[in-house]
Amino acid sequence: QKEVEQNSGPLSVPEGAIASLNCTYSDRGSQSFFWYRQYSGKSPELIMFIYSNGDKEDGRFTAQLNKASQYVSLLIRDSQPSDSATYLCAVKDNDMRFGAGTRLTVKP
Amino acid sequence: DTGVSQNPRHKITKRGQNVTFRCDPISEHNRLYWYRQTLGQGPEFLTYFQNEAQLEKSRLLSDRFSAERPKGSFSTLEIQRTEQGDSAMYLCASSRKSYSGANVLTFGAGSRLTVL
């Protein structure tokens, strides 16, 4: 059974801090990794994806991938209250598998 | 392009009844996915289609669940003999490969099922 594991949180950070979200996956052959954000009562929306080892930056967001450790993370710099949401890690093989999500709260 | 459309948005039914949900994907997307999500959990994969072909179905999925995508456009998800445990949000997503080759999913607003 392919698995994607995330700390469920909640993770609470003050406004302006860096939020660090982590994800591990079980299938060593996985190639593509995604971070989605889901606001309460809404559908998931893509933040960014990564498929090469290392870092990928997009504005205040940085995704980090380490395939040897089967680990992917998302850093959110200068966290804002509007970043408060559940962050879902997803791994694509033939299908797309999601973790349970980490709930982030950014306090003003 | 209005995004991924799902109908109905809410469905309340009695245990034992059949329900059907419809998903209209983004027109140029050839892949279509169904997920189920309960409170506090991530989306649980149910099945996906590439064009009209159903390529994978979760082994966890009861045979009461069936999905079709007859012409490679819209899809339907039917649940027969509903049970209270089927109460969840049913999410549809569609995708195409991005310029980088990654398979980016766009989700619909979901269909919420309540089984009494």
mmCIF file of C-alpha atoms in Angstrom, chain A residues 11-72:
data_model
loop_
_atom_site.group_PDB
_atom_site.id
_atom_site.type_symbol
_atom_site.label_atom_id
_atom_site.label_comp_id
_atom_site.label_asym_id
_atom_site.label_seq_id
_atom_site.Cartn_x
_atom_site.Cartn_y
_atom_site.Cartn_z
ATOM 1 C CA LEU A 11 1.065 23.798 13.588
ATOM 2 C CA SER A 12 0.896 27.312 14.916
ATOM 3 C CA VAL A 13 3.345 30.064 13.979
ATOM 4 C CA PRO A 14 3.318 33.820 14.540
ATOM 5 C CA GLU A 15 2.817 36.182 11.642
ATOM 6 C CA GLY A 16 6.058 36.797 9.782
ATOM 7 C CA ALA A 17 7.688 33.542 10.885
ATOM 8 C CA ILE A 18 8.712 30.596 8.717
ATOM 9 C CA ALA A 19 6.310 27.660 8.675
ATOM 10 C CA SER A 20 7.849 24.262 7.920
ATOM 11 C CA LEU A 21 5.651 21.414 6.739
ATOM 12 C CA ASN A 22 6.971 17.896 6.270
ATOM 13 C CA CYS A 23 5.941 14.814 4.323
ATOM 14 C CA THR A 24 7.365 11.331 3.845
ATOM 15 C CA TYR A 25 6.351 8.763 1.279
ATOM 16 C CA SER A 26 6.747 5.027 1.042
ATOM 17 C CA ASP A 27 7.152 4.340 -2.687
ATOM 18 C CA ARG A 28 10.780 4.866 -3.637
ATOM 19 C CA GLY A 29 9.812 4.950 -7.296
ATOM 20 C CA SER A 30 7.592 8.022 -6.950
ATOM 21 C CA GLN A 31 8.547 10.768 -9.368
ATOM 22 C CA SER A 32 6.382 13.834 -8.790
ATOM 23 C CA PHE A 33 5.452 15.580 -5.573
ATOM 24 C CA PHE A 34 2.850 18.233 -4.965
ATOM 25 C CA TRP A 35 1.731 20.593 -2.251
ATOM 26 C CA TYR A 36 -1.908 21.620 -2.143
ATOM 27 C CA ARG A 37 -3.589 24.091 0.177
ATOM 28 C CA GLN A 38 -7.128 23.535 1.386
ATOM 29 C CA TYR A 39 -9.094 26.204 3.186
ATOM 30 C CA SER A 40 -11.871 25.028 5.470
ATOM 31 C CA GLY A 41 -14.909 24.023 3.430
ATOM 32 C CA LYS A 42 -13.085 24.470 0.117
ATOM 33 C CA SER A 43 -11.397 22.191 -2.360
ATOM 34 C CA PRO A 44 -7.636 21.694 -2.555
ATOM 35 C CA GLU A 45 -5.710 24.099 -4.748
ATOM 36 C CA LEU A 46 -2.192 23.609 -6.053
ATOM 37 C CA ILE A 47 0.627 25.597 -4.468
ATOM 38 C CA MET A 48 3.560 24.020 -6.272
ATOM 39 C CA PHE A 49 5.117 20.795 -7.449
ATOM 40 C CA ILE A 50 8.637 19.408 -7.492
ATOM 41 C CA TYR A 51 10.234 16.379 -9.113
ATOM 42 C CA SER A 52 13.980 17.003 -8.881
ATOM 43 C CA ASN A 53 16.085 16.683 -5.763
ATOM 44 C CA GLY A 54 16.814 20.001 -4.115
ATOM 45 C CA ASP A 55 14.862 23.182 -3.627
ATOM 46 C CA LYS A 56 12.263 24.917 -5.758
ATOM 47 C CA GLU A 57 11.163 28.426 -4.871
ATOM 48 C CA ASP A 58 7.986 30.253 -5.838
ATOM 49 C CA GLY A 59 7.478 33.549 -4.076
ATOM 50 C CA ARG A 60 7.213 32.940 -0.338
ATOM 51 C CA PHE A 61 7.030 29.167 -0.841
ATOM 52 C CA THR A 62 9.949 26.745 -1.132
ATOM 53 C CA ALA A 63 9.532 23.044 -1.752
ATOM 54 C CA GLN A 64 12.399 20.734 -0.846
ATOM 55 C CA LEU A 65 12.791 17.174 -2.108
ATOM 56 C CA ASN A 66 15.157 14.453 -0.939
ATOM 57 C CA LYS A 67 14.419 11.251 -2.820
ATOM 58 C CA ALA A 68 17.078 9.236 -0.982
ATOM 59 C CA SER A 69 15.305 9.991 2.305
ATOM 60 C CA GLN A 70 11.849 9.870 0.681
ATOM 61 C CA TYR A 71 11.104 13.234 2.168
ATOM 62 C CA VAL A 72 9.500 16.377 0.818
#
